[in-house]
mmCIF file of C-alpha atoms in Angstrom:
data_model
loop_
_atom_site.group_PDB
_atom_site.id
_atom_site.type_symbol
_atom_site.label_atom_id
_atom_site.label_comp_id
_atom_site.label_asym_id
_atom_site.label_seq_id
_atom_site.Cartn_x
_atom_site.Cartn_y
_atom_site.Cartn_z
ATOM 1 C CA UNK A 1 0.000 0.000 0.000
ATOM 2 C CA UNK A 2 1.234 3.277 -0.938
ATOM 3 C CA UNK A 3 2.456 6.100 2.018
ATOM 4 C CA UNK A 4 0.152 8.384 -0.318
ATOM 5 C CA UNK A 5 -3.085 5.755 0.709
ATOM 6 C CA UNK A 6 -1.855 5.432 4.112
ATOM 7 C CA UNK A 7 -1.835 9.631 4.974
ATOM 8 C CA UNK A 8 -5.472 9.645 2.712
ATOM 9 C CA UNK A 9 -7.034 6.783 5.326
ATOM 10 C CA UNK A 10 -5.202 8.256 8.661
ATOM 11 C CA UNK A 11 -6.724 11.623 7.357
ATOM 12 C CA UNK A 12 -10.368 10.141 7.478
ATOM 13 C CA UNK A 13 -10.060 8.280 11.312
ATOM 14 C CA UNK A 14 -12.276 9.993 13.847
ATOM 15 C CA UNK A 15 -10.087 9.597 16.861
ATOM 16 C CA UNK A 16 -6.781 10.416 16.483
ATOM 17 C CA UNK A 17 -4.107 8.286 17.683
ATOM 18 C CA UNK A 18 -3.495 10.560 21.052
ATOM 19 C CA UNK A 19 -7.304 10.386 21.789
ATOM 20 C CA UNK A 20 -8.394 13.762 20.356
ATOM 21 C CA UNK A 21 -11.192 13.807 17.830
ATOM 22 C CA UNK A 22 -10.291 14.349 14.187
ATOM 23 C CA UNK A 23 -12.726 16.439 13.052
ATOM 24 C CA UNK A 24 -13.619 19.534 11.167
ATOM 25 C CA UNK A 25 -16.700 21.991 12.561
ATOM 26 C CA UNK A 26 -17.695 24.186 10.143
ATOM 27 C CA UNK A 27 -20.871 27.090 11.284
ATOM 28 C CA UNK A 28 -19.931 26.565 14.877
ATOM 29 C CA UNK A 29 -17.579 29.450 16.664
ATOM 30 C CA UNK A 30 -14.512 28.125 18.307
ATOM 31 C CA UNK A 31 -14.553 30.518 20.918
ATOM 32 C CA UNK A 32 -17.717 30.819 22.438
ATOM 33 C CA UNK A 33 -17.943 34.149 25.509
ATOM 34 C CA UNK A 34 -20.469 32.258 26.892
ATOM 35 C CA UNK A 35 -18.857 29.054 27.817
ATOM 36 C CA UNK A 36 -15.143 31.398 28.706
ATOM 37 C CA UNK A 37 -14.004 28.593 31.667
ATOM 38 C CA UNK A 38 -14.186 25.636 29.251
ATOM 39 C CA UNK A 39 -12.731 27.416 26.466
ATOM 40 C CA UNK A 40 -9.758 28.558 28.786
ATOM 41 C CA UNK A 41 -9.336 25.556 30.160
ATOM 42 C CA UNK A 42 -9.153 23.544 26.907
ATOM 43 C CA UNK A 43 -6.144 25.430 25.809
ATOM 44 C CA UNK A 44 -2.639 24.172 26.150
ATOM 45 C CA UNK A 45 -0.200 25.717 28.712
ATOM 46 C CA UNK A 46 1.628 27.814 26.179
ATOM 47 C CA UNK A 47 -1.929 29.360 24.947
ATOM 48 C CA UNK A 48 -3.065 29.314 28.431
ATOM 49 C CA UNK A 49 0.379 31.780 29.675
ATOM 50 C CA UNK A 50 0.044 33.739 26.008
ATOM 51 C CA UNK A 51 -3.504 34.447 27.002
ATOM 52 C CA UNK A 52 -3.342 35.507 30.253
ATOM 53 C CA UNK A 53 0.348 37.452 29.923
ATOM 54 C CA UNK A 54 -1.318 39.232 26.596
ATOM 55 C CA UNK A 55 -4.930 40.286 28.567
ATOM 56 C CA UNK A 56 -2.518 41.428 32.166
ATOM 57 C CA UNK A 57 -0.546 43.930 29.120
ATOM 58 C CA UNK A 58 -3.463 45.261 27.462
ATOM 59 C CA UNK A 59 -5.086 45.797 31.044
ATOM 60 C CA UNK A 60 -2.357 47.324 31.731
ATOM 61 C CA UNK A 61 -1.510 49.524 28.752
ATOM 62 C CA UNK A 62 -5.204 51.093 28.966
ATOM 63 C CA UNK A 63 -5.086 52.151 32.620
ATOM 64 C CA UNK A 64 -1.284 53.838 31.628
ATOM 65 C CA UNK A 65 -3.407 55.789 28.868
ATOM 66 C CA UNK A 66 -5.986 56.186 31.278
ATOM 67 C CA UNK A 67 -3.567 57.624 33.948
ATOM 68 C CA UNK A 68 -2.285 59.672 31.580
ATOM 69 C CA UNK A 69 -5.333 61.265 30.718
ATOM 70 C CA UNK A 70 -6.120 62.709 34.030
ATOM 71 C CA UNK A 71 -2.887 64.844 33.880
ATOM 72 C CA UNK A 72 -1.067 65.134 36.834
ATOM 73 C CA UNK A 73 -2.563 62.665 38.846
ATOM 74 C CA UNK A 74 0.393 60.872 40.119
ATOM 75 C CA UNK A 75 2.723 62.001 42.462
ATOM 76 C CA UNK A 76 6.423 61.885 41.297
ATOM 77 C CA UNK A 77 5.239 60.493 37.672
ATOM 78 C CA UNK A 78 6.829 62.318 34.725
ATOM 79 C CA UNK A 79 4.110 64.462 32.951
ATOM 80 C CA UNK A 80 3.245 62.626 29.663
ATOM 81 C CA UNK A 81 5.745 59.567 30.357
ATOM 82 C CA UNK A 82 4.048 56.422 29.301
ATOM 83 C CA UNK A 83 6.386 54.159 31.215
ATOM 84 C CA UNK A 84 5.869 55.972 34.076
ATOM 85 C CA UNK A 85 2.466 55.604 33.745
ATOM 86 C CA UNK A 86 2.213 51.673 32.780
ATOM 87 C CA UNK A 87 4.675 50.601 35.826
ATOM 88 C CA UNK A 88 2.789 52.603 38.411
ATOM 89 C CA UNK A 89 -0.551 50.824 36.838
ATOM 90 C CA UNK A 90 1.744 47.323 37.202
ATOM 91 C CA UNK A 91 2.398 48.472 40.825
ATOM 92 C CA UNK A 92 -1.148 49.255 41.792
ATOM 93 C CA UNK A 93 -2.760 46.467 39.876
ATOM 94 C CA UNK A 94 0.062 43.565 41.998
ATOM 95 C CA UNK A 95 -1.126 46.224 45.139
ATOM 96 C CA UNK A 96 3.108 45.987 45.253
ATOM 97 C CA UNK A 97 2.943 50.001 46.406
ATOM 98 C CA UNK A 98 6.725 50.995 46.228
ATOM 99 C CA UNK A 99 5.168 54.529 47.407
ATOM 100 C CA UNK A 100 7.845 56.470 45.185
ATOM 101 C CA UNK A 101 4.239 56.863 43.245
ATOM 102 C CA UNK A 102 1.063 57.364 44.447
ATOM 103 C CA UNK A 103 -2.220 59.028 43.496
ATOM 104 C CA UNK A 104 -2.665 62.700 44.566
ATOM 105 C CA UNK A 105 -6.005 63.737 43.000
ATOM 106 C CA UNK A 106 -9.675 61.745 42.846
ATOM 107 C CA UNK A 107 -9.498 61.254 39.612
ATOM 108 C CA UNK A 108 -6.162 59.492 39.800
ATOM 109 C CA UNK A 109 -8.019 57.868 42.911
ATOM 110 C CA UNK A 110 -10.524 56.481 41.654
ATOM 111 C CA UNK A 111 -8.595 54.691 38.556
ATOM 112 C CA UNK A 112 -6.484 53.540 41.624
ATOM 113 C CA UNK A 113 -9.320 51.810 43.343
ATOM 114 C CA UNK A 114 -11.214 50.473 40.030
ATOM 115 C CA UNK A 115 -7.506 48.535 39.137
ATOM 116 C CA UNK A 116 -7.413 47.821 42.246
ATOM 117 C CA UNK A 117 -10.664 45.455 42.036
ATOM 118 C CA UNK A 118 -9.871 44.127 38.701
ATOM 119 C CA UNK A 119 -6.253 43.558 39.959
ATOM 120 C CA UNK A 120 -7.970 41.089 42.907
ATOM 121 C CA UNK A 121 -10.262 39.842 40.290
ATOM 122 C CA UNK A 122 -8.009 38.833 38.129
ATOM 123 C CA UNK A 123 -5.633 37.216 40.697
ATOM 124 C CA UNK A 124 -8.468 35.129 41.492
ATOM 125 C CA UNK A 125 -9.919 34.018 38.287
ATOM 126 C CA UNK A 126 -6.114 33.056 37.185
ATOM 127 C CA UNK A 127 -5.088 31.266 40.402
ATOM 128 C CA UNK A 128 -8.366 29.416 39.927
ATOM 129 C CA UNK A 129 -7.597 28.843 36.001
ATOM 130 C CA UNK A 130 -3.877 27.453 36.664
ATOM 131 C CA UNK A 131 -5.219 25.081 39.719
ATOM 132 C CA UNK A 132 -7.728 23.249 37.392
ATOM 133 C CA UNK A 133 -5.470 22.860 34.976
ATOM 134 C CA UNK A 134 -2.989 21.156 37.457
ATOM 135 C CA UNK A 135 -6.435 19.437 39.369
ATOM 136 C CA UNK A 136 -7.774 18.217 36.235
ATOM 137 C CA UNK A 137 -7.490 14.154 36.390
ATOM 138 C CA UNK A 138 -5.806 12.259 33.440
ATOM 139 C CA UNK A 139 -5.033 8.814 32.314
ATOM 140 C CA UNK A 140 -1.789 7.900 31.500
ATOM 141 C CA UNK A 141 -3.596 4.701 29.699
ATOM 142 C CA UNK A 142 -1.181 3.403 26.424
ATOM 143 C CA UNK A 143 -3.040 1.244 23.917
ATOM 144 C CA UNK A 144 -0.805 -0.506 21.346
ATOM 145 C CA UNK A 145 -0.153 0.909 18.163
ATOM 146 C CA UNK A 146 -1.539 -2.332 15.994
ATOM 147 C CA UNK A 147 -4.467 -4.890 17.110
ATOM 148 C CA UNK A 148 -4.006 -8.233 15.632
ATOM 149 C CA UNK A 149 -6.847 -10.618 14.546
ATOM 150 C CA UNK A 150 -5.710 -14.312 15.792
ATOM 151 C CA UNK A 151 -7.159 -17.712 17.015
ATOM 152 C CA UNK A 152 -8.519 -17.719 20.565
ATOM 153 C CA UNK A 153 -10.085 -20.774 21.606
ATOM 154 C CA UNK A 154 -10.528 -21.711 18.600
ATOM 155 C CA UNK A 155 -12.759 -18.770 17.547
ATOM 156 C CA UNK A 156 -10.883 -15.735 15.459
ATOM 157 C CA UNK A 157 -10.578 -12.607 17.825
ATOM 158 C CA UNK A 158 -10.107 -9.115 17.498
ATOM 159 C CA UNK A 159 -7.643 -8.123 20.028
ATOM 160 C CA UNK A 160 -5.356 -5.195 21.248
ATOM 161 C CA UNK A 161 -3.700 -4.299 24.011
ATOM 162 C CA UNK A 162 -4.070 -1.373 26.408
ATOM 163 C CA UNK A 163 -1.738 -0.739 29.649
ATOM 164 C CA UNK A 164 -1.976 1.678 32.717
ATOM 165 C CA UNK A 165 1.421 4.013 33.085
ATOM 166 C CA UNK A 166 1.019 4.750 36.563
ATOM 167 C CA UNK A 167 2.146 3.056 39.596
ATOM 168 C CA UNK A 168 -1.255 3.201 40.703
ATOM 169 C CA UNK A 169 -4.158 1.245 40.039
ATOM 170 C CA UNK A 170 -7.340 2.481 38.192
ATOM 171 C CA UNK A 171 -10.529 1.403 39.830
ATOM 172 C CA UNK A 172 -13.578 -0.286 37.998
ATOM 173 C CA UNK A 173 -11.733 0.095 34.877
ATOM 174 C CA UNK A 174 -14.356 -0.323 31.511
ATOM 175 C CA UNK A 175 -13.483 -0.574 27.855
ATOM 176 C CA UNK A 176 -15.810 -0.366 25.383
ATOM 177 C CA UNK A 177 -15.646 -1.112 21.775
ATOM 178 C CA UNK A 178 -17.591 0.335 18.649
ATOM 179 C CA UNK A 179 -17.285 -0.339 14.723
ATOM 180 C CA UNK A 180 -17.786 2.478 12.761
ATOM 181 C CA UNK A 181 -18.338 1.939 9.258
ATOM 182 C CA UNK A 182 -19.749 3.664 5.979
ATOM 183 C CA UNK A 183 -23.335 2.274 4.870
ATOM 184 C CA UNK A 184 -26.052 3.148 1.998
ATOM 185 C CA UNK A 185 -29.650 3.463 3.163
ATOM 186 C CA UNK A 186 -32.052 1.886 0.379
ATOM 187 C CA UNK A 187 -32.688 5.746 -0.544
ATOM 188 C CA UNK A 188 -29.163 5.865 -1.432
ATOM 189 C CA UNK A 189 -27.999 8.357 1.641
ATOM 190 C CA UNK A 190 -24.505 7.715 3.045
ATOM 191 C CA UNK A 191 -24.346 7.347 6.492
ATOM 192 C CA UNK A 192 -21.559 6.462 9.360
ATOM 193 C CA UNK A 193 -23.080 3.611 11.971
ATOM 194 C CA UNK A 194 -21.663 2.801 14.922
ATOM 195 C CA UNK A 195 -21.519 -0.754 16.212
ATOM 196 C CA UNK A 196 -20.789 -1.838 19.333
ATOM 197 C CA UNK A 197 -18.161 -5.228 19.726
ATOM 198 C CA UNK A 198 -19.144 -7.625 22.498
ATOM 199 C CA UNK A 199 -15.717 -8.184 24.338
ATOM 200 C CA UNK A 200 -15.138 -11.228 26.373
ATOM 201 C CA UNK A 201 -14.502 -9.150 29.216
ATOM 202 C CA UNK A 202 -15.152 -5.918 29.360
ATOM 203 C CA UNK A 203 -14.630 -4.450 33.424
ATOM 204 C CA UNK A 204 -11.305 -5.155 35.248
ATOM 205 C CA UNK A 205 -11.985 -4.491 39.043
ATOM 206 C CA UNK A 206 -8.196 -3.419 39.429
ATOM 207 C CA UNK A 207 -6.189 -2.208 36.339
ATOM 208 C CA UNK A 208 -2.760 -2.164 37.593
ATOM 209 C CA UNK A 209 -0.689 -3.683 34.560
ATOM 210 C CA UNK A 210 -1.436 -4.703 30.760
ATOM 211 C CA UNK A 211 -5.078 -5.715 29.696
ATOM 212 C CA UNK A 212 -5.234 -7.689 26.040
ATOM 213 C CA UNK A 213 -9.078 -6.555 24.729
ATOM 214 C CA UNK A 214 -10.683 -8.942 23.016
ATOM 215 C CA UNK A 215 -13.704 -8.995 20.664
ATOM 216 C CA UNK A 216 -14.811 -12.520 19.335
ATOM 217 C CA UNK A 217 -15.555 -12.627 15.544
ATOM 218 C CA UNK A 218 -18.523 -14.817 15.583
ATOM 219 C CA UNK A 219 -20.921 -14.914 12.946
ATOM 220 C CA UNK A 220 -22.778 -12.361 14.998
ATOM 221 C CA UNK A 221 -20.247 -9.932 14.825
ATOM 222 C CA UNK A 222 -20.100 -6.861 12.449
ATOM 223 C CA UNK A 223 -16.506 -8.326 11.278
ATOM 224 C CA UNK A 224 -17.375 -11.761 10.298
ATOM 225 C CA UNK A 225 -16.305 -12.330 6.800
ATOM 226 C CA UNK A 226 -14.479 -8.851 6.149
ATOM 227 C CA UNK A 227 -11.681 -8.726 4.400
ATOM 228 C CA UNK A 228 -9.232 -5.534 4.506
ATOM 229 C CA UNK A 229 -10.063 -4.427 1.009
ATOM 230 C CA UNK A 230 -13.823 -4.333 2.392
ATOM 231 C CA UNK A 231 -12.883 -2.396 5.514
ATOM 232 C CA UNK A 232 -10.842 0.260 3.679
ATOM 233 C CA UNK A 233 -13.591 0.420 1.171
ATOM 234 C CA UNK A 234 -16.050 0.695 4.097
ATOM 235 C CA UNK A 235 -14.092 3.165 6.130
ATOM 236 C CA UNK A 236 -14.426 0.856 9.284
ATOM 237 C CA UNK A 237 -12.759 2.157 12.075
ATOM 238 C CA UNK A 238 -12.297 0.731 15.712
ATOM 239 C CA UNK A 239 -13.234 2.784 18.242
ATOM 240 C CA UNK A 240 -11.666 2.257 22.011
ATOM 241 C CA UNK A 241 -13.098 4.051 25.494
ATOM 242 C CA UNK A 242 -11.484 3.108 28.751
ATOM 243 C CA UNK A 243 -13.004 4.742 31.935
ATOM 244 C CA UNK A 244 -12.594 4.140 35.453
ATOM 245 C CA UNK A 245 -11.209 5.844 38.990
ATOM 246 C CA UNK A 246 -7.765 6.918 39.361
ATOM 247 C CA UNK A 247 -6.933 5.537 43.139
ATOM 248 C CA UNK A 248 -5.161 8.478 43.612
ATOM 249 C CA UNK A 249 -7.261 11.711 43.189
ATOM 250 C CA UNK A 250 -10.785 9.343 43.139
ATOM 251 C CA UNK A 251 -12.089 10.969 40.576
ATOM 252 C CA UNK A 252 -12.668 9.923 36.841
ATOM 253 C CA UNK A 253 -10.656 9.431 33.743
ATOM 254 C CA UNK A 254 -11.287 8.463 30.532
ATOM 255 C CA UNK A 255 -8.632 7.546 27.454
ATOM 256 C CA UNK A 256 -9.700 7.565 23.787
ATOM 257 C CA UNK A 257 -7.985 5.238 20.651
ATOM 258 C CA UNK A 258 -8.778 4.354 16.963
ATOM 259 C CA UNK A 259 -7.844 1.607 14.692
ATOM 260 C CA UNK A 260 -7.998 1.897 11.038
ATOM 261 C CA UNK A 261 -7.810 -0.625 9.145
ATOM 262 C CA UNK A 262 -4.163 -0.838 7.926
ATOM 263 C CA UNK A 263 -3.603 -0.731 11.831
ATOM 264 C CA UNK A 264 -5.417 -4.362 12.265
ATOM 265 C CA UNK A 265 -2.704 -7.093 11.302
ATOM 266 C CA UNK A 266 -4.857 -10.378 10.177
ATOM 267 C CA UNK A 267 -3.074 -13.687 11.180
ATOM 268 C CA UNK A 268 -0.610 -12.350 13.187
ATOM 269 C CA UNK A 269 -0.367 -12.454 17.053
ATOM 270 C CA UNK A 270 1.164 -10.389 20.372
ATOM 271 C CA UNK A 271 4.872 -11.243 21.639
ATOM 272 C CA UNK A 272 4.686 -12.177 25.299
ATOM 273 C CA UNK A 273 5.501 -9.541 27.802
ATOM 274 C CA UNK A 274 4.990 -11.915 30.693
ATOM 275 C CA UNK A 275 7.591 -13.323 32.600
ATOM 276 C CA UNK A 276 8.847 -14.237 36.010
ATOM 277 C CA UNK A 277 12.026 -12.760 37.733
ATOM 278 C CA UNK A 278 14.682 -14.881 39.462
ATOM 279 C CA UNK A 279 13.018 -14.237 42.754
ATOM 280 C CA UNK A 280 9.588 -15.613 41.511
ATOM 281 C CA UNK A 281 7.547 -11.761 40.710
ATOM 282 C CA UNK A 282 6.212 -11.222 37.954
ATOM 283 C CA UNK A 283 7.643 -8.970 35.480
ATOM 284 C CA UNK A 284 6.062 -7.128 32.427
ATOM 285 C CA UNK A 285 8.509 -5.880 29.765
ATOM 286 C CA UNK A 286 7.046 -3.139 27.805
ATOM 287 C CA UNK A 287 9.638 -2.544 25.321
ATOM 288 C CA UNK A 288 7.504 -5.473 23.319
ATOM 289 C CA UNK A 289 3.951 -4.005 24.364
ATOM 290 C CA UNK A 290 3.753 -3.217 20.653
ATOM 291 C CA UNK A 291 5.518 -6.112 19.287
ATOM 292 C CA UNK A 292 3.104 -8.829 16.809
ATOM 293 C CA UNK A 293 4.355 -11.934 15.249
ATOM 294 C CA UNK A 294 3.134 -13.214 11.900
ATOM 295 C CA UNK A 295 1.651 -16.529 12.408
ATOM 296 C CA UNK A 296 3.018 -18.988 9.094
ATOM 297 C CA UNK A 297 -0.103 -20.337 8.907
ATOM 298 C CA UNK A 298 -3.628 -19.554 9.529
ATOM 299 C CA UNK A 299 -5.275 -20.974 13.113
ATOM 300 C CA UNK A 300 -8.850 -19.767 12.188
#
């Protein structure tokens, strides 16, 4: 298959491979006044610190002008010096008060006590902006980068395998699998349907280490009989959600992946990972989590 094919199908996934959702909203604003918090806090850092540093100079620059305006407001402030004017309006907004300038008439009072507010304001609403950044609970969940379709039991499964980063365990961990695939109504409209996979198990009380998903391709299931040339032509897709409780913070998390179809290896199966130690633990070596081996010949 061409790199040319490969970029076109990656292009058309839903999920990404890091989780986020791949794709494009046209007639909807990205920045919506109204819902300000969840915009903010769906930046990344570097936005976040460009926003925030870019609205604390503007503030700033306006109450300089502002200062300005009044005249001679400001004790010890060079008439008409606008540097003057924006570090005293740094220095009252931080309510640092050096005292080498102060305000000496109401007008100049006034601005004073109206930065003043928004200075507190603003303290608050980024303080509280940076701490649910930090607060906000995420999975450090890695899925493999292929899924493999092998013999289990004698049945041919879908499988892939998904393990938990942390030290700590995640609580009434759930996966749940959905096909999502192109179909033709009998009018002839074009529509995406999801399908959800039955997994053998789908819950794991404590995930603490590696969990191998697996969806049994019975002749019930959406993927009995498909070939890859069908599920390219179909634009299937795989669609992964793992939720559960982080034992640390006790609060949720959730972890998104997608497999496309040149990401599904038929006939081929995972390398162990398992293994024992001298001293009789058991040891997980993840520099194979990815690893497959083709199978020479087929046990389905």
């Amino acid at each position: 298959m061409s790199e040319t094919y490969r970029r076109k199908i990656s292009v058309r996934r839903l999920v990404n491979p890091d989780g986020d959702f791949n794709v494009v909203r046209k007639g909807v604003s990205k920045f919506d006044w109204d819902d300000l918090y969840h915009a903010l806090l769906t930046l990344s850092w570097i936005k976040l610190f460009a926003v925030v540093g870019t609205g604390y100079i503007i503030t700033n620059i306006v109450f300089a002008l502002m200062y300005l305006g009044v005249g001679n407001g400001v004790e010890n402030m060079r008439e008409g010096d606008f540097f003057d004017a924006f570090f005293f309006s740094v220095q009252t907004m931080a309510t640092i008060g050096y005292g080498a300038m102060y305000p000496k008439t109401l007008s100049a009072n006034i601005l004073v006590a109206i930065e003043a507010l928004l200075g507190l304001l603003g303290v608050s609403v980024g303080s509280g902006l940076v701490f649910a950044r930090f607060s906000l609970p995420k999975a450090r969940v890695m899925f493999s980068r292929i899924a493999v379709v092998t013999s289990y039991n004698g049945v041919p499964t879908l499988m892939f395998r998904v393990a938990n980063e942390r030290q700590s365990w995640i609580l009434e961990a759930e996966v749940n699998v959905s096909l999502v695939t192109s179909e033709i109504t009998k009018e002839g409209q074009a529509m995406r349907r999801f399908y959800k996979l039955p997994l053998f198990r789908h819950q794991s009380s404590l995930f603490a280490l590696t969990w191998t998903v697996m969806h049994p391709i019975t002749e019930s299931s959406p993927l009995h009989g498909i070939t890859l040339e069908e599920m390219q032509e179909k634009e299937m897709e795989i669609l992964v959600t793992l939720t559960g409780i982080d034992q640390t913070v006790s609060d949720n998390i959730h972890a998104h992946h997608s497999y496309i179809p040149t990401e599904i290896l038929w006939n081929h199966k995972f390398a162990d990972i398992l293994s024992k130690t001298q001293d009789g633990r058991r040891s997980v070596d993840y520099n194979r989590f990815h690893d497959a081996i083709a199978l020479e010949v087929a046990e389905y």
